Coordinates of C-alpha atoms and ligand atoms in Angstrom, one line a residue:
M29 CA -24.0 6.1 -28.2
Q30 CA -24.2 3.4 -25.6
Y31 CA -20.9 4.2 -23.9
E32 CA -22.0 7.8 -23.1
S33 CA -25.1 6.6 -21.3
T34 CA -22.9 4.5 -19.0
T35 CA -21.1 7.4 -17.4
T36 CA -22.3 8.9 -14.1
L37 CA -24.7 6.0 -13.4
S38 CA -21.7 3.7 -12.8
Y39 CA -19.6 6.0 -10.7
A40 CA -19.9 5.8 -6.9
Q41 CA -19.8 9.0 -4.8
P42 CA -16.3 9.0 -3.2
Q43 CA -16.0 9.1 0.6
L44 CA -13.3 9.4 3.2
Y45 CA -12.5 6.3 5.1
I46 CA -11.3 6.9 8.7
A47 CA -11.2 4.5 11.6
G48 CA -13.2 1.9 9.7
R49 CA -16.0 4.3 8.9
W50 CA -17.1 5.8 5.5
L51 CA -17.6 9.6 5.7
E52 CA -19.6 11.6 3.2
A53 CA -19.0 15.2 2.2
Q54 CA -21.6 16.7 4.6
D55 CA -20.3 20.3 5.2
R56 CA -16.7 19.5 4.1
R57 CA -15.1 21.3 1.2
T58 CA -15.5 19.4 -2.1
E59 CA -14.0 19.3 -5.5
D60 CA -15.2 18.0 -8.8
V61 CA -14.0 14.7 -10.2
L62 CA -13.9 15.0 -14.0
N63 CA -14.1 12.4 -16.8
P64 CA -11.0 13.4 -18.8
A65 CA -12.6 11.9 -22.0
T66 CA -15.6 14.2 -21.9
G67 CA -14.8 17.0 -19.4
Q68 CA -18.1 15.9 -17.6
V69 CA -18.3 16.1 -13.8
L70 CA -18.6 12.6 -12.4
A71 CA -18.8 13.3 -8.6
Q72 CA -18.0 15.6 -5.7
L73 CA -15.0 14.6 -3.8
P74 CA -14.9 15.5 0.0
H75 CA -11.7 17.0 1.3
A76 CA -10.6 15.9 4.8
T77 CA -10.6 18.6 7.4
R78 CA -7.9 19.1 10.0
A79 CA -10.1 17.2 12.4
D80 CA -10.4 14.3 9.9
L81 CA -6.6 14.1 9.5
D82 CA -6.2 14.1 13.3
A83 CA -8.8 11.3 13.5
A84 CA -6.9 9.3 10.9
L85 CA -3.6 9.8 12.7
Q86 CA -5.2 8.7 16.0
A87 CA -6.9 5.7 14.4
A88 CA -3.7 4.6 12.7
Q89 CA -1.8 5.0 15.9
Q90 CA -4.3 3.1 18.0
A91 CA -4.7 0.3 15.5
F92 CA -0.9 -0.2 15.2
A93 CA -0.5 -2.2 18.5
G94 CA -3.1 -4.8 17.5
W95 CA -2.1 -5.0 13.8
R96 CA 1.7 -5.5 14.5
A97 CA 0.7 -8.2 17.0
A98 CA -1.6 -10.0 14.6
A99 CA -0.2 -13.2 13.3
P100 CA 1.3 -12.8 9.8
L101 CA -1.1 -15.6 8.8
E102 CA -4.0 -13.5 9.8
R103 CA -2.7 -10.4 7.9
S104 CA -2.2 -12.7 4.9
R105 CA -5.7 -14.1 5.2
I106 CA -7.2 -10.6 5.0
L107 CA -5.1 -9.4 2.1
R108 CA -5.9 -12.6 0.2
A109 CA -9.6 -12.3 0.9
A110 CA -9.5 -8.7 -0.3
A111 CA -7.7 -9.8 -3.5
T112 CA -10.5 -12.3 -4.2
L113 CA -13.1 -9.5 -3.7
V114 CA -11.1 -7.2 -6.1
R115 CA -11.1 -9.9 -8.7
E116 CA -14.9 -10.5 -8.3
R117 CA -15.5 -6.8 -8.7
A118 CA -13.0 -6.2 -11.5
D119 CA -15.5 -5.2 -14.1
T120 CA -17.1 -2.6 -12.0
I121 CA -13.8 -1.2 -10.7
A122 CA -12.4 -1.1 -14.2
L123 CA -15.4 0.9 -15.4
S124 CA -14.9 3.5 -12.7
M125 CA -11.2 3.7 -13.5
T126 CA -11.9 4.3 -17.2
L127 CA -14.5 7.0 -16.3
E128 CA -12.1 8.9 -13.9
Q129 CA -8.8 8.2 -15.6
G130 CA -9.6 7.7 -19.2
K131 CA -7.5 4.6 -20.1
P132 CA -9.1 1.9 -22.3
L133 CA -11.3 -0.5 -20.4
R134 CA -9.2 -3.5 -21.2
E135 CA -6.1 -1.7 -19.7
A136 CA -8.2 -0.7 -16.7
R137 CA -9.2 -4.3 -16.1
L138 CA -5.6 -5.5 -16.3
E139 CA -4.6 -2.9 -13.8
V140 CA -7.4 -4.0 -11.4
L141 CA -6.2 -7.7 -11.7
A142 CA -2.6 -6.6 -11.2
S143 CA -3.7 -4.9 -8.0
A144 CA -5.3 -8.2 -6.8
D145 CA -2.1 -10.0 -7.7
T146 CA -0.1 -7.4 -5.7
F147 CA -2.3 -8.1 -2.6
D148 CA -1.7 -11.8 -3.0
W149 CA 2.0 -11.5 -3.5
Y150 CA 2.5 -9.4 -0.3
A151 CA 0.1 -11.7 1.6
E152 CA 2.5 -14.5 1.0
E153 CA 5.7 -12.5 1.4
G154 CA 4.5 -11.1 4.7
R155 CA 4.5 -14.7 6.0
R156 CA 8.2 -15.0 5.0
N157 CA 9.4 -11.8 6.7
Y158 CA 12.4 -13.8 8.0
G159 CA 15.0 -12.4 10.4
R160 CA 18.2 -14.4 10.8
V161 CA 20.6 -15.9 13.3
V162 CA 24.2 -14.6 13.1
P163 CA 26.9 -16.8 14.5
G164 CA 28.1 -15.5 17.9
R165 CA 31.6 -14.6 18.8
T166 CA 31.6 -17.0 21.7
L167 CA 30.0 -20.4 22.2
T168 CA 27.3 -19.0 24.3
Q169 CA 26.6 -15.7 22.4
R170 CA 23.5 -15.8 20.2
I171 CA 22.8 -12.9 17.8
T172 CA 19.3 -12.6 16.3
V173 CA 18.1 -10.1 13.7
L174 CA 14.4 -9.3 13.7
H175 CA 12.3 -7.4 11.1
E176 CA 9.7 -5.2 12.8
P177 CA 7.1 -2.9 11.3
V178 CA 8.2 0.7 11.3
G179 CA 4.8 2.0 12.6
V180 CA 2.2 4.4 11.2
C181 CA 2.9 5.2 7.5
A182 CA 1.6 7.8 5.1
A183 CA 1.3 7.3 1.4
F184 CA 0.6 9.7 -1.5
T185 CA -0.4 8.2 -4.9
P186 CA -0.9 9.7 -8.3
W187 CA -3.7 9.5 -11.0
N188 CA -1.9 7.5 -13.7
F189 CA -2.2 4.1 -12.1
P190 CA -5.0 4.8 -9.6
A191 CA -5.3 1.1 -8.4
V192 CA -1.9 -0.6 -8.7
T193 CA 0.1 2.2 -7.2
P194 CA -2.0 2.4 -4.0
A195 CA -2.1 -1.5 -4.0
R196 CA 1.7 -1.6 -3.7
K197 CA 1.7 0.8 -0.8
I198 CA -1.3 -0.6 1.0
A199 CA -0.1 -4.2 0.7
G200 CA 3.5 -3.5 1.5
A201 CA 2.6 -1.6 4.7
L202 CA -0.1 -4.0 5.9
A203 CA 1.8 -7.2 5.2
A204 CA 4.7 -5.8 7.2
G205 CA 2.4 -5.0 10.2
C206 CA 2.3 -1.2 9.6
T207 CA -0.9 0.9 9.6
L208 CA -1.4 3.5 6.9
I209 CA -3.0 6.8 6.0
L210 CA -3.4 6.9 2.3
K211 CA -4.0 10.1 0.3
L212 CA -5.2 8.9 -3.1
A213 CA -5.0 11.2 -6.1
E214 CA -8.0 13.6 -6.1
E215 CA -8.4 13.2 -9.8
T216 CA -9.0 9.4 -9.6
P217 CA -10.5 8.5 -6.2
A218 CA -12.8 5.6 -7.0
S219 CA -10.2 3.0 -8.1
G220 CA -8.2 3.3 -4.9
L221 CA -11.3 3.4 -2.8
A222 CA -12.5 0.2 -4.3
L223 CA -9.3 -1.5 -3.0
V224 CA -9.9 0.1 0.5
R225 CA -13.5 -1.2 0.3
A226 CA -12.4 -4.7 -0.5
L227 CA -10.1 -4.7 2.5
H228 CA -12.9 -3.3 4.7
D229 CA -15.2 -6.0 3.5
A230 CA -12.5 -8.6 4.0
G231 CA -12.5 -7.8 7.8
L232 CA -9.6 -5.4 8.1
P233 CA -9.7 -4.0 11.7
P234 CA -10.7 -0.3 11.9
G235 CA -7.8 2.2 11.7
V236 CA -5.3 -0.1 10.0
L237 CA -6.0 1.7 6.7
N238 CA -7.4 5.2 6.3
A239 CA -8.1 7.0 3.1
V240 CA -8.2 10.8 2.8
F241 CA -8.3 13.5 0.1
G242 CA -7.6 17.2 0.1
V243 CA -5.2 19.8 -1.3
P244 CA -2.1 17.5 -1.9
G245 CA 0.5 19.9 -0.4
E246 CA -1.6 20.7 2.6
V247 CA -2.4 17.0 3.5
S248 CA 1.2 15.8 2.9
S249 CA 2.6 18.7 5.0
Y250 CA 0.2 18.0 7.9
L251 CA 0.9 14.3 7.9
L252 CA 4.7 14.6 7.5
D253 CA 4.8 17.2 10.4
S254 CA 3.1 14.7 12.7
P255 CA 5.3 12.8 15.1
V256 CA 2.9 9.9 14.7
V257 CA 4.0 9.1 11.1
A258 CA 7.2 7.1 11.0
K259 CA 7.5 6.6 7.2
F260 CA 6.1 7.9 4.0
S261 CA 5.8 6.5 0.4
F262 CA 5.3 8.8 -2.6
T263 CA 4.8 8.2 -6.3
G264 CA 4.9 11.3 -8.5
S265 CA 7.2 13.9 -9.9
T266 CA 10.8 14.5 -8.8
A267 CA 10.0 18.1 -7.9
V268 CA 7.3 17.1 -5.4
G269 CA 9.5 14.2 -4.2
K270 CA 12.3 16.7 -3.3
L271 CA 9.8 18.8 -1.4
L272 CA 8.4 15.9 0.6
A273 CA 12.0 14.7 1.4
Q274 CA 12.8 18.1 2.8
Q275 CA 9.6 18.2 4.9
A276 CA 10.2 14.6 6.2
A277 CA 13.8 15.4 7.0
K278 CA 12.7 17.5 10.0
G279 CA 11.4 14.4 11.7
L280 CA 14.0 12.1 10.0
K281 CA 11.1 10.0 8.6
R282 CA 11.9 7.0 6.4
A283 CA 10.9 7.3 2.8
T284 CA 10.3 5.3 -0.3
M285 CA 9.9 7.4 -3.4
E286 CA 9.1 6.4 -7.0
L287 CA 9.7 9.6 -9.0
G288 CA 10.1 10.8 -12.5
G289 CA 11.8 9.1 -15.4
H290 CA 12.8 9.8 -19.0
A291 CA 13.4 6.2 -20.2
P292 CA 15.9 5.6 -23.0
A293 CA 15.2 2.9 -25.5
I294 CA 18.4 1.8 -27.3
I295 CA 17.9 0.0 -30.7
C296 CA 21.2 -1.7 -31.5
A297 CA 22.4 -2.5 -35.1
D298 CA 21.6 -6.2 -34.7
A299 CA 18.1 -5.6 -33.2
D300 CA 15.0 -7.2 -34.8
V301 CA 13.5 -3.8 -35.9
N302 CA 10.0 -5.0 -36.4
Q303 CA 9.8 -6.7 -33.0
A304 CA 11.3 -3.7 -31.3
A305 CA 8.8 -1.4 -33.1
D306 CA 5.8 -3.6 -32.1
M307 CA 6.8 -3.7 -28.4
L308 CA 7.9 -0.1 -28.2
V309 CA 4.8 1.4 -29.8
A310 CA 2.7 -0.6 -27.4
G311 CA 4.8 0.5 -24.4
K312 CA 5.1 4.1 -25.4
F313 CA 1.4 4.8 -26.0
R314 CA -0.1 2.6 -23.2
N315 CA -2.0 4.9 -20.8
A316 CA -1.5 7.7 -23.3
G317 CA 2.2 7.7 -22.4
Q318 CA 1.5 8.8 -18.8
I319 CA 3.8 6.2 -17.3
C320 CA 6.9 7.0 -15.4
I321 CA 8.7 4.0 -17.1
A322 CA 7.4 4.7 -20.6
P323 CA 10.1 4.5 -23.3
T324 CA 10.7 8.1 -24.4
R325 CA 14.2 8.8 -25.7
F326 CA 14.9 6.4 -28.6
Y327 CA 18.6 6.1 -29.5
V328 CA 18.7 4.1 -32.8
H329 CA 21.9 2.8 -34.4
A330 CA 22.5 4.5 -37.8
Q331 CA 22.4 1.1 -39.6
V332 CA 18.8 0.4 -38.7
Y333 CA 17.6 4.0 -38.1
D334 CA 15.6 4.5 -41.3
A335 CA 13.9 1.1 -41.0
F336 CA 13.1 1.6 -37.4
V337 CA 11.6 5.1 -37.9
Q338 CA 9.5 3.8 -40.7
A339 CA 8.3 0.8 -38.7
F340 CA 7.6 2.9 -35.6
V341 CA 5.7 5.7 -37.4
E342 CA 3.7 3.2 -39.5
R343 CA 2.4 1.5 -36.4
T344 CA 1.8 4.8 -34.5
R345 CA -0.3 6.1 -37.3
K346 CA -2.7 3.2 -36.9
L347 CA -3.4 4.1 -33.3
Q348 CA -6.8 5.5 -32.5
P349 CA -7.2 7.8 -29.5
G350 CA -10.7 7.9 -28.1
N351 CA -13.0 7.4 -25.1
G352 CA -11.7 4.3 -23.2
L353 CA -15.2 2.9 -23.1
K354 CA -15.1 2.4 -26.9
E355 CA -13.7 -0.9 -28.0
S356 CA -11.9 0.8 -30.9
S357 CA -9.9 3.2 -28.7
H358 CA -6.2 2.4 -28.4
L359 CA -5.4 5.2 -26.1
G360 CA -7.4 7.5 -23.9
P361 CA -7.1 11.2 -23.0
L362 CA -4.5 13.0 -20.9
A363 CA -5.3 13.6 -17.3
N364 CA -6.2 17.2 -17.5
P365 CA -5.9 20.3 -19.8
R366 CA -2.5 21.2 -18.1
R367 CA -1.0 18.1 -19.7
Q368 CA -2.3 19.2 -23.2
Q369 CA -0.6 22.6 -22.6
A370 CA 2.6 20.8 -21.6
M371 CA 2.6 18.7 -24.8
R372 CA 2.0 21.9 -26.9
S373 CA 4.8 23.8 -25.3
L374 CA 7.4 20.9 -25.4
I375 CA 6.7 20.1 -29.0
D376 CA 6.9 23.8 -30.1
D377 CA 10.2 24.1 -28.3
A378 CA 11.6 21.0 -29.9
V379 CA 10.5 22.1 -33.4
Q380 CA 12.1 25.5 -32.8
H381 CA 15.3 23.6 -32.0
G382 CA 15.2 21.7 -35.3
A383 CA 13.1 18.6 -34.5
R384 CA 10.8 17.1 -37.1
V385 CA 7.2 16.0 -36.4
E386 CA 6.8 12.6 -38.2
C387 CA 3.2 12.1 -37.1
G388 CA 0.7 13.6 -34.6
G389 CA 1.7 16.7 -32.8
Q390 CA -1.8 18.1 -32.1
A391 CA -4.6 17.9 -29.5
L392 CA -7.8 16.3 -30.8
E393 CA -10.8 18.5 -31.7
G394 CA -13.8 18.1 -29.5
P395 CA -14.4 17.4 -25.8
G396 CA -11.9 15.7 -23.5
F397 CA -8.1 16.2 -23.1
F398 CA -6.9 14.0 -26.0
W399 CA -3.5 14.3 -27.7
Q400 CA -2.5 12.5 -30.9
P401 CA 0.2 9.8 -30.6
T402 CA 3.2 11.8 -31.7
V403 CA 6.6 10.9 -33.1
L404 CA 9.5 13.4 -33.4
T405 CA 12.9 12.8 -34.9
D406 CA 16.2 14.6 -34.7
V407 CA 15.4 16.2 -31.4
P408 CA 18.5 18.0 -30.2
E409 CA 19.7 17.1 -26.7
H410 CA 19.3 20.7 -25.6
A411 CA 15.6 20.9 -26.5
R412 CA 13.4 20.9 -23.3
L413 CA 11.8 17.6 -24.4
M414 CA 15.1 15.7 -24.1
N415 CA 15.5 17.0 -20.6
E416 CA 12.0 17.2 -19.1
E417 CA 9.8 14.2 -18.6
P418 CA 7.0 14.7 -21.1
F419 CA 4.5 12.3 -19.4
G420 CA 2.4 12.0 -22.5
P421 CA 2.2 10.2 -25.9
L422 CA 5.5 11.6 -27.4
A423 CA 8.3 9.4 -28.8
L424 CA 11.6 11.2 -29.5
I425 CA 13.8 9.3 -32.0
N426 CA 17.5 10.1 -32.5
R427 CA 20.3 8.4 -34.4
V428 CA 23.5 7.2 -32.7
D429 CA 26.7 5.6 -34.2
S430 CA 27.6 3.2 -31.4
V431 CA 26.4 1.5 -28.2
E432 CA 28.8 3.6 -26.2
E433 CA 27.3 6.8 -27.6
A434 CA 23.8 5.5 -26.7
I435 CA 24.8 4.7 -23.2
E436 CA 26.5 8.0 -22.7
R437 CA 23.4 9.9 -24.0
S438 CA 21.1 7.7 -21.9
N439 CA 23.0 8.5 -18.7
R440 CA 23.1 12.3 -19.4
L441 CA 20.0 13.1 -17.4
P442 CA 19.5 13.1 -13.6
Y443 CA 16.8 10.5 -14.0
G444 CA 17.5 6.7 -13.7
L445 CA 14.2 4.8 -13.6
A446 CA 13.7 2.4 -16.5
S447 CA 15.8 1.8 -19.6
Y448 CA 15.2 -0.5 -22.5
A449 CA 17.5 -2.1 -25.2
F450 CA 17.0 -4.3 -28.2
T451 CA 19.9 -6.5 -29.2
Q452 CA 20.6 -10.2 -29.6
H453 CA 24.3 -9.9 -28.9
S454 CA 25.5 -11.2 -25.5
P455 CA 28.6 -8.9 -25.1
T456 CA 26.4 -5.9 -25.9
R457 CA 23.9 -7.0 -23.3
M458 CA 26.7 -7.1 -20.8
Q459 CA 27.9 -3.6 -21.9
L460 CA 24.4 -2.2 -21.5
T461 CA 23.8 -4.0 -18.1
R462 CA 27.1 -2.5 -16.7
G463 CA 26.9 0.9 -18.4
L464 CA 23.3 2.1 -17.9
Q465 CA 22.5 4.1 -14.8
T466 CA 19.1 2.8 -14.2
G467 CA 16.9 1.1 -11.6
M468 CA 15.3 -1.3 -14.1
L469 CA 16.5 -2.5 -17.5
G470 CA 14.4 -4.4 -20.1
I471 CA 16.4 -6.2 -22.8
N472 CA 14.2 -7.3 -25.7
S473 CA 11.4 -6.8 -23.1
L474 CA 9.3 -4.0 -21.8
N475 CA 8.1 -6.0 -18.8
V476 CA 9.9 -4.5 -15.8
S477 CA 7.0 -4.2 -13.4
M478 CA 5.9 -7.4 -11.5
S479 CA 4.9 -7.8 -7.9
E480 CA 7.7 -10.3 -7.2
A481 CA 10.5 -8.0 -8.5
P482 CA 11.8 -4.7 -7.1
F483 CA 10.4 -1.6 -8.9
G484 CA 12.4 1.6 -8.3
G485 CA 14.8 4.2 -9.6
V486 CA 18.3 5.5 -9.1
K487 CA 19.6 9.1 -9.1
E488 CA 16.7 11.6 -9.0
S489 CA 14.2 8.9 -9.9
G490 CA 13.7 7.9 -6.4
W491 CA 14.6 6.2 -3.1
G492 CA 14.2 2.4 -2.5
S493 CA 11.9 0.0 -4.3
E494 CA 8.3 -1.3 -4.2
C495 CA 7.4 -4.9 -4.7
G496 CA 9.9 -7.8 -4.5
I497 CA 11.3 -8.6 -1.0
E498 CA 12.6 -5.1 -1.0
G499 CA 9.1 -3.7 -1.1
L500 CA 8.3 -5.5 2.2
Q501 CA 11.6 -4.6 3.9
A502 CA 10.9 -0.9 3.1
Y503 CA 8.2 -1.1 5.8
C504 CA 10.4 -2.8 8.4
D505 CA 13.0 -1.7 11.0
I506 CA 15.8 -4.0 11.8
K507 CA 16.3 -5.0 15.5
L508 CA 19.5 -6.8 16.7
I509 CA 19.4 -8.9 19.8
S510 CA 22.7 -10.1 21.3
E511 CA 22.2 -12.7 24.1
D512 CA 24.7 -14.4 26.3
Ligands
NAD15 P1 1.6 17.5 -10.1 O1 3.1 17.5 -9.8 O2 0.8 18.7 -9.6 O3 0.9 16.2 -9.4 C1 1.4 14.9 -9.6 C2 0.9 14.0 -8.5 O4 1.6 14.4 -7.3 C3 -0.6 14.2 -8.3 O5 -1.2 13.0 -8.0 C4 -0.7 15.1 -7.0 O6 -1.8 14.8 -6.2 C5 0.6 14.7 -6.3 N1 1.2 15.8 -5.5 C6 1.5 17.1 -6.0 N2 2.0 17.8 -5.0 C7 2.0 17.0 -3.9 C8 2.4 17.2 -2.5 N3 2.9 18.4 -2.1 N4 2.2 16.2 -1.6 C9 1.7 15.1 -2.0 N5 1.3 14.8 -3.3 C10 1.4 15.8 -4.2 O7 1.4 17.4 -11.6 P2 0.3 16.9 -12.6 O8 0.1 17.9 -13.6 O9 -0.9 16.3 -11.9 O10 1.1 15.7 -13.2 C11 2.2 15.9 -14.1 C12 3.5 15.5 -13.6 O11 3.4 14.6 -12.5 C13 4.2 14.7 -14.7 O12 5.0 15.6 -15.4 C14 4.9 13.6 -14.0 O13 6.3 13.9 -13.9 C15 4.4 13.6 -12.6 N6 3.7 12.3 -12.3 C16 4.5 11.2 -12.1 C17 3.9 10.0 -11.8 C18 4.7 8.7 -11.6 O14 4.2 7.7 -11.7 N7 6.0 8.9 -11.3 C19 2.5 9.9 -11.8 C20 1.7 11.0 -12.0 C21 2.3 12.2 -12.3

């Protein structure tokens, strides 16, 4: 088959990027990068040594003075030029992404374009990093508020969105005038490195951005222990976020964290059931469900419950998991065999507690880490699945008798990242808007992720936001000047 012959040929050997130089493995420790659709080894990833991490810290520290002093227009020019290069290279980057992450090529391409869009947005927002003038208490007093870059930052990004998540952290930091050491996910190095390369080719000064790999916990501990690092940004699980917050507390480092979610989707009695099913099936199974904002706990009003379950299951059954390089594949594999084991154990536990499997429920035979798109109904709240983020292609549908009940059950978990609701009724919208404990709410829409709007969670789903004006301010300190 043609797609199989495309594999390793198109995958560049990953390198470290420190002080503007690309570093090969040489005698460094390496790990295999796997294609999750085939299990095949794509490349050897070099791990940064202690000396490499020290070099990255030193480079980022040295570059900071020049980069913070650079005119916002100059920083904007480089980000924009990099965005243009990313767009020109979109097909090649998307192919690497599908090989290392598994998502269908069309999804990969959209993600690459979204990364370029993120660079462009921050390029412009960095030019509008306005302070303000506060009226003084006397005629002669002048009070000015300035936004200044926090300094050297560290960022740790996961494998599920291997381009757009690094893009948010890179562009936010650089547009604000910070320098950055980025630890990309070891599973998916090529997509993020392609962004780094675009910035390098666009003329980014050495040391402003550095990219490293290693054992995640070791690299993050080393960087967070360093007095050079003023702030970190992390996207990943709540458990790891809590660990990093503890480590960073020692040096009182600032943090932005986008952590786990378990998004409720509320289908009200007046909802357009077919429209809701179309949108929610697409949203649930995109990226094989490995999305922190994926709709997962479906609370459906009893009046439309049977119709919704039928519509949702019908559409789910038509989805074809497969290698993302094949046009016919609707969803790719899970990231690794651990995720398959997690799906098995969560589904078994739910069934033991009385849940019914409406479709799917099994791994696919053959190579790769695939899981069938799965729908479960009547999943009791005390089953693990209703409490732990599944991070996979599992939809859990339950019946409710009122909007109040749906809100109460939605708010039951410590998570509060995204929530969704389907209703045409204005007072119900208001009730949901006021009642749901969530960082983002989509009403008759699943689109809650745009570069111009804040993306983040409440409760244990994170601290702060990325994107929007908030995403730029997250990399700034506030300085007050009072003059007389
Ligand atoms: P994992 O917790 O081992 O790793 C998740 C991500 O965090 C990986 O990219 C990893 O490199 C990184 N990580 C882990 N420990 C770290 C540390 N001490 N310092 C810095 N980075 C660290 O789990 P996994 O099996 O790879 O992924 C499964 C879980 O991860 C899921 O259940 C999901 O909750 C979470 N996850 C969340 C997101 C998100 O977008 N919020 C993305 C990917 C994974």
